[in-house]
Amino acid sequence: MIAPRLQIDLAKIHHNAHTLVSLLGRRGISVSGVTKTFLGLPDIAAELLAAGVSGLADSRIENIQTMRRGAVKAHMTLIRSPMISQAALVVGHADTSLNTELDVISELSKAAGAIGRTHGVLLMVELGDLREGIMPVDLERVVGRTLRFPNIAFKGIGTNLACRSGVVPDSANMGELSKLANALDATFGPIVSMVSGGNSSNLNWVLGGADTGRINNLRLGESILLGCETLHRQPIEGLHTDAFTLVAEVIESGPKPTKPWGEIAENAFGAVVTPVDSGTICQAILALGQMDTDPDGLTPPPGIRILGSSSDHLVVDCGRECLPTGTEITFQLNYSAVARAMTSPFVTKQIEPRKEPEMQSMERAV
Ligand SMILES: *Cc1c(COP(=O)(O)O)cnc(C)c1O
């Protein structure tokens, strides 16, 4: 089998997406499935739609193009403020984009007019995390201007927390978002149809039974793919945390001392490793490194311990028995490890299709 390979279990992703869509649906909250981690791979995107997400959302227009080319039919939202240099691409492929700058919206308006389309705009509000967002005091003015652009349809407002600064979504900041939506409706008439409360970090607050006010949408990526909330990275009850696994192959194996010898300076990544002597171990090297994934985000199977990594090598302690070369080892991954494995051309992506229940029982019968 080809290694390294990222194995992607569509049945588990489907289950996670469906579970979250149902839980949030009961609270009147729709789910936009965020596709950026898997680069918009059409098979995974289609699975999210089959599980009931109301639309797809990605931070890169290139990934949205991948989905369009893959005949994925959905409302597509660009969730990073568009580059002016990509205005034509954005209105050509995305239905809606998240915005914070009138100069950008102006360019989107022109580009949409040029191809006879209307482009949806959702304005992002800054509520403390200090990444993207219009300051609340400026919101009414920006909405007023946005409403006057031709070929632009104002969709509503949103916010994004717990990304740059780790600010926790709570009743104070979420309440403020609802209040802003009410204030806009009071000023301009009922114009705020979507209030997008945030990302996977909002789940603790929403599922904790809070009054969610005007919030009627969340944009979810990591919680669907990895089955965890993102404030403390705890598994969400009932979700799979192993939809992604990374398999790597042993290329050298044998007993080695744990303490390096010779004078010690910086290693390949600029760190100085403090030598510890824990005797002789069964050391194995896997053909997997920093060019393939984030080694710090890997969890090895029981009995295996990660000792270090360089660009192309992962060094592990495999316990009492030395593993033969050619042995495959399967790791669990965190978000950072998945993201890097997805973008590495050296890692094969192996999508395991979701089997229909009938098909499974047929196979068993054969
Ligand atoms: C990435 C992203 C999301 C999804 O975040 P998760 O933590 O993966 O759920 C939502 N909104 C925006 C603006 C994003 O950039």
XYZ file of C-alpha atoms and ligand atoms in Angstrom:
381
model
C 0.000 0.000 0.000
C 1.083 3.557 -0.678
C 2.567 5.448 2.284
C 2.325 7.907 3.810
C -1.430 8.032 3.356
C -4.186 9.986 5.012
C -7.201 7.719 5.385
C -10.493 9.574 5.396
C -13.589 7.753 6.598
C -16.648 9.273 4.938
C -19.117 7.314 7.080
C -17.666 8.862 10.251
C -17.666 12.363 8.758
C -21.268 11.854 7.649
C -22.264 10.718 11.129
C -20.579 13.704 12.787
C -22.106 16.216 10.375
C -25.559 14.672 10.628
C -25.418 14.621 14.433
C -24.421 18.285 14.671
C -26.956 19.343 12.032
C -29.727 17.622 14.041
C -28.622 18.992 17.430
C -28.387 22.552 16.100
C -31.481 22.241 13.919
C -33.522 21.826 17.092
C -32.236 25.233 18.200
C -33.108 26.828 14.846
C -29.457 26.990 13.814
C -28.284 25.937 10.350
C -24.802 24.547 9.706
C -22.481 25.774 6.971
C -19.995 22.956 6.377
C -16.474 24.384 6.309
C -14.379 22.670 3.643
C -11.005 24.431 3.908
C -9.259 21.698 5.905
C -9.854 19.171 3.119
C -9.229 21.656 0.298
C -12.794 21.283 -0.957
C -12.345 17.667 -2.097
C -15.668 17.043 -3.855
C -16.308 13.585 -2.324
C -16.077 14.939 1.219
C -18.022 18.090 0.373
C -20.825 15.972 -1.130
C -20.888 13.873 2.041
C -21.435 16.976 4.189
C -24.356 17.942 1.969
C -25.793 14.423 2.141
C -25.613 14.746 5.940
C -27.749 17.884 5.845
C -25.510 20.950 5.994
C -27.302 23.958 4.535
C -24.351 25.172 2.483
C -20.581 24.958 2.115
C -18.021 27.504 3.191
C -14.325 27.880 2.454
C -11.638 30.477 3.054
C -10.016 29.950 -0.372
C -11.733 30.662 -3.653
C -9.525 27.974 -5.240
C -11.197 25.317 -3.048
C -14.622 26.627 -4.033
C -13.562 26.300 -7.674
C -12.494 22.695 -6.964
C -15.973 21.954 -5.640
C -17.700 23.683 -8.566
C -15.547 21.711 -11.012
C -16.419 18.560 -9.066
C -20.118 19.290 -9.680
C -20.854 19.851 -5.980
C -24.192 21.662 -5.942
C -24.575 23.961 -2.950
C -24.669 27.541 -1.780
C -20.972 28.417 -1.471
C -19.671 31.078 0.891
C -16.158 32.487 0.881
C -15.357 32.911 4.582
C -12.213 35.009 4.291
C -12.596 38.607 3.190
C -11.976 38.584 -0.588
C -8.779 39.980 -2.076
C -9.591 42.809 -4.469
C -7.348 41.075 -7.004
C -9.735 38.088 -6.869
C -13.039 40.009 -7.026
C -13.999 38.558 -10.410
C -13.150 35.005 -9.306
C -15.114 35.462 -6.096
C -18.344 36.630 -7.732
C -17.878 34.035 -10.464
C -17.711 31.066 -8.086
C -18.974 32.014 -4.613
C -22.601 32.935 -3.956
C -21.808 34.877 -0.802
C -18.678 36.187 0.901
C -17.879 37.417 4.399
C -16.771 41.036 4.255
C -15.422 43.864 6.375
C -14.213 46.470 3.864
C -16.359 48.802 1.732
C -13.561 49.068 -0.862
C -13.733 45.322 -1.356
C -17.548 45.274 -1.516
C -17.374 48.032 -4.121
C -15.115 45.862 -6.297
C -17.392 42.844 -5.797
C -20.330 45.003 -6.859
C -18.589 46.017 -10.109
C -17.400 42.485 -10.840
C -20.885 41.051 -10.215
C -22.419 43.676 -12.511
C -19.949 42.735 -15.248
C -21.266 39.151 -15.333
C -24.894 39.981 -14.563
C -24.969 38.414 -11.106
C -25.951 39.403 -7.602
C -23.382 38.587 -4.915
C -24.364 37.991 -1.296
C -22.518 39.866 1.443
C -22.437 38.948 5.110
C -20.705 41.558 7.245
C -18.364 40.354 9.973
C -18.385 42.152 13.310
C -15.391 42.442 15.667
C -16.389 41.147 19.094
C -13.020 40.876 20.778
C -10.907 38.184 19.127
C -9.152 40.867 17.048
C -9.073 39.036 13.764
C -11.543 40.156 11.076
C -14.563 42.315 11.804
C -16.115 45.764 11.649
C -16.050 47.557 15.006
C -19.632 47.515 16.382
C -19.830 51.344 16.452
C -19.187 51.434 12.683
C -21.598 48.652 11.740
C -24.699 50.710 11.007
C -22.797 53.067 8.701
C -21.174 50.167 6.788
C -24.519 48.363 6.425
C -26.123 51.576 5.125
C -23.422 51.887 2.474
C -23.549 48.167 1.608
C -27.291 48.368 0.971
C -26.694 51.012 -1.700
C -24.280 48.987 -3.871
C -25.848 47.553 -7.029
C -25.501 43.776 -7.597
C -24.892 43.194 -3.883
C -27.422 41.459 -1.631
C -26.930 42.110 2.075
C -27.467 38.779 3.883
C -26.768 39.566 7.497
C -23.996 39.680 10.057
C -21.571 37.280 11.656
C -18.598 37.038 13.925
C -15.604 34.804 14.496
C -14.117 34.166 17.925
C -11.517 31.839 19.470
C -9.270 32.031 16.419
C -6.558 34.636 16.870
C -6.890 35.354 20.567
C -8.933 32.441 21.912
C -11.856 34.650 23.018
C -14.633 32.348 24.247
C -18.151 32.724 22.767
C -20.520 33.474 25.657
C -23.819 35.154 26.383
C -22.113 38.587 26.502
C -20.550 38.598 23.020
C -23.268 36.441 21.420
C -25.914 38.642 23.064
C -24.215 41.664 21.552
C -24.404 40.083 18.090
C -28.145 39.511 18.501
C -28.592 43.083 19.743
C -26.742 44.430 16.709
C -29.021 42.393 14.425
C -32.091 43.813 16.159
C -30.711 47.359 15.929
C -30.063 46.998 12.186
C -33.583 45.692 11.604
C -34.962 48.603 13.629
C -33.035 51.127 11.512
C -33.339 49.638 8.022
C -36.392 47.352 8.231
C -36.073 43.551 8.429
C -32.820 43.097 6.485
C -30.796 40.742 8.686
C -31.758 37.250 7.581
C -28.585 35.456 8.694
C -26.807 35.839 12.006
C -23.769 33.573 11.837
C -22.508 33.163 15.399
C -19.148 31.592 14.682
C -17.247 28.329 14.324
C -16.786 25.074 16.253
C -15.779 27.063 19.345
C -19.443 28.158 19.680
C -20.708 24.625 20.294
C -20.071 24.520 24.064
C -22.133 27.667 24.502
C -24.933 26.679 22.110
C -25.232 23.037 23.200
C -24.982 24.087 26.858
C -28.569 25.271 26.506
C -27.982 29.020 26.348
C -30.595 31.373 24.909
C -29.176 31.699 21.401
C -31.154 34.845 20.548
C -30.941 35.790 16.874
C -28.135 33.335 16.050
C -29.357 31.073 13.269
C -26.150 29.776 11.667
C -22.761 28.339 12.623
C -19.840 27.626 10.305
C -18.426 24.267 11.375
C -15.226 22.582 10.245
C -13.114 20.931 12.922
C -16.028 19.654 15.046
C -17.438 17.795 12.033
C -14.117 16.404 10.876
C -12.464 15.601 14.215
C -15.472 15.267 16.533
C -14.180 17.687 19.165
C -15.030 21.125 20.464
C -12.236 23.629 19.979
C -11.980 25.555 23.259
C -10.411 22.641 25.158
C -10.262 20.038 22.367
C -12.535 17.634 24.234
C -14.426 14.982 22.247
C -18.102 15.795 21.663
C -20.327 13.007 22.959
C -21.612 10.777 20.186
C -19.100 11.934 17.555
C -16.199 10.052 15.981
C -12.736 11.483 16.666
C -10.930 9.195 14.233
C -12.400 10.011 10.836
C -8.837 10.861 9.752
C -5.851 8.570 10.307
C -2.324 8.822 8.959
C -0.362 5.719 8.004
C 3.430 5.754 7.704
C 6.013 3.071 6.947
C 9.092 1.968 8.900
C 12.315 2.441 6.891
C 14.924 1.716 9.580
C 14.593 -0.243 12.776
C 16.820 -1.614 15.481
C 18.277 -1.133 18.943
C 19.921 2.274 19.490
C 21.026 4.282 22.500
C 18.792 7.203 23.529
C 21.646 9.625 24.210
C 23.298 11.319 21.224
C 27.055 11.662 21.329
C 29.414 14.409 20.162
C 29.108 18.159 20.688
C 25.417 19.333 20.619
C 24.247 22.458 18.735
C 20.942 23.334 16.951
C 19.062 20.601 15.138
C 17.491 20.889 11.651
C 14.682 23.132 12.904
C 16.754 25.403 15.087
C 15.997 23.736 18.405
C 18.575 22.555 20.894
C 17.620 19.121 22.168
C 18.633 18.321 25.722
C 20.041 14.799 25.669
C 18.510 12.302 28.085
C 19.891 8.878 28.649
C 17.257 6.184 29.052
C 19.403 3.342 27.896
C 18.980 1.365 24.705
C 15.607 1.228 22.975
C 14.057 -0.235 19.845
C 14.209 2.823 17.628
C 12.331 2.976 14.335
C 12.373 5.613 11.646
C 9.224 6.247 9.632
C 9.172 7.872 6.203
C 7.141 10.820 7.468
C 8.273 14.289 8.499
C 7.599 17.987 8.783
C 7.047 18.164 5.012
C 4.132 15.772 5.363
C 2.357 16.707 8.575
C 2.738 18.398 11.961
C 4.511 15.699 13.995
C 3.473 17.455 17.242
C -0.154 16.857 16.270
C 0.185 13.072 15.925
C -0.980 10.539 18.502
C 0.789 7.187 18.064
C -0.849 3.843 18.819
C -0.286 2.331 22.288
C 3.279 1.069 22.752
C 4.816 3.629 20.379
C 6.330 6.927 21.462
C 7.370 9.773 19.164
C 10.934 10.876 19.963
C 11.645 13.460 17.298
C 11.265 14.503 13.697
C 12.974 16.290 10.845
C 11.794 17.261 7.359
C 11.422 13.681 6.179
C 11.917 11.405 9.182
C 9.873 10.566 12.249
C 11.843 8.803 14.985
C 9.871 6.610 17.372
C 10.528 4.320 20.300
C 8.604 1.158 19.596
C 8.969 -0.417 22.994
C 10.380 -3.843 23.657
C 10.057 -5.326 20.185
C 11.759 -3.860 17.133
C 9.328 -3.508 14.227
C 10.482 -4.917 10.872
C 11.091 -2.457 8.041
C 7.993 -2.130 5.883
C 5.696 -2.172 8.941
C 2.888 0.387 8.784
C 1.991 2.485 11.815
C -1.320 4.343 12.076
C -1.560 7.696 13.884
C -4.450 9.871 15.015
C -4.204 13.530 14.040
C -5.167 16.899 15.461
C -6.347 19.804 13.296
C -2.876 21.069 12.526
C -1.615 17.604 11.530
C -4.653 17.024 9.266
C -4.307 20.454 7.666
C -0.644 19.902 6.850
C -1.162 16.325 5.634
C -3.971 17.553 3.354
C -1.738 20.180 1.780
C 1.324 17.952 1.410
C 1.762 16.555 -2.099
C 3.695 13.645 -0.547
C 0.711 12.323 1.385
C -1.796 10.234 -0.544
C -5.400 10.967 0.360
C -7.369 7.765 0.564
C -11.080 8.368 0.850
C -12.956 5.386 2.201
C -16.463 5.575 0.786
C -19.522 5.472 2.953
C -21.192 2.143 2.470
C -24.966 2.000 2.352
C -26.328 -0.404 4.993
C -27.776 -2.662 2.255
C -24.402 -2.878 0.559
C -22.669 -3.845 3.783
C -25.080 -6.672 4.492
C -24.775 -7.849 0.870
C -21.000 -7.999 1.221
C -21.312 -9.970 4.404
C -23.664 -12.427 2.669
C -21.198 -13.038 -0.167
C -12.073 28.185 9.543
C -13.234 29.044 9.805
C -14.391 28.504 10.373
C -14.468 27.064 10.830
O -13.756 26.906 12.015
P -13.719 25.495 12.786
O -13.033 25.801 14.056
O -12.969 24.563 11.913
O -15.132 25.079 12.959
C -15.478 29.339 10.540
N -15.433 30.631 10.179
C -14.336 31.194 9.642
C -14.360 32.625 9.272
C -13.195 30.429 9.452
O -12.103 30.978 8.918
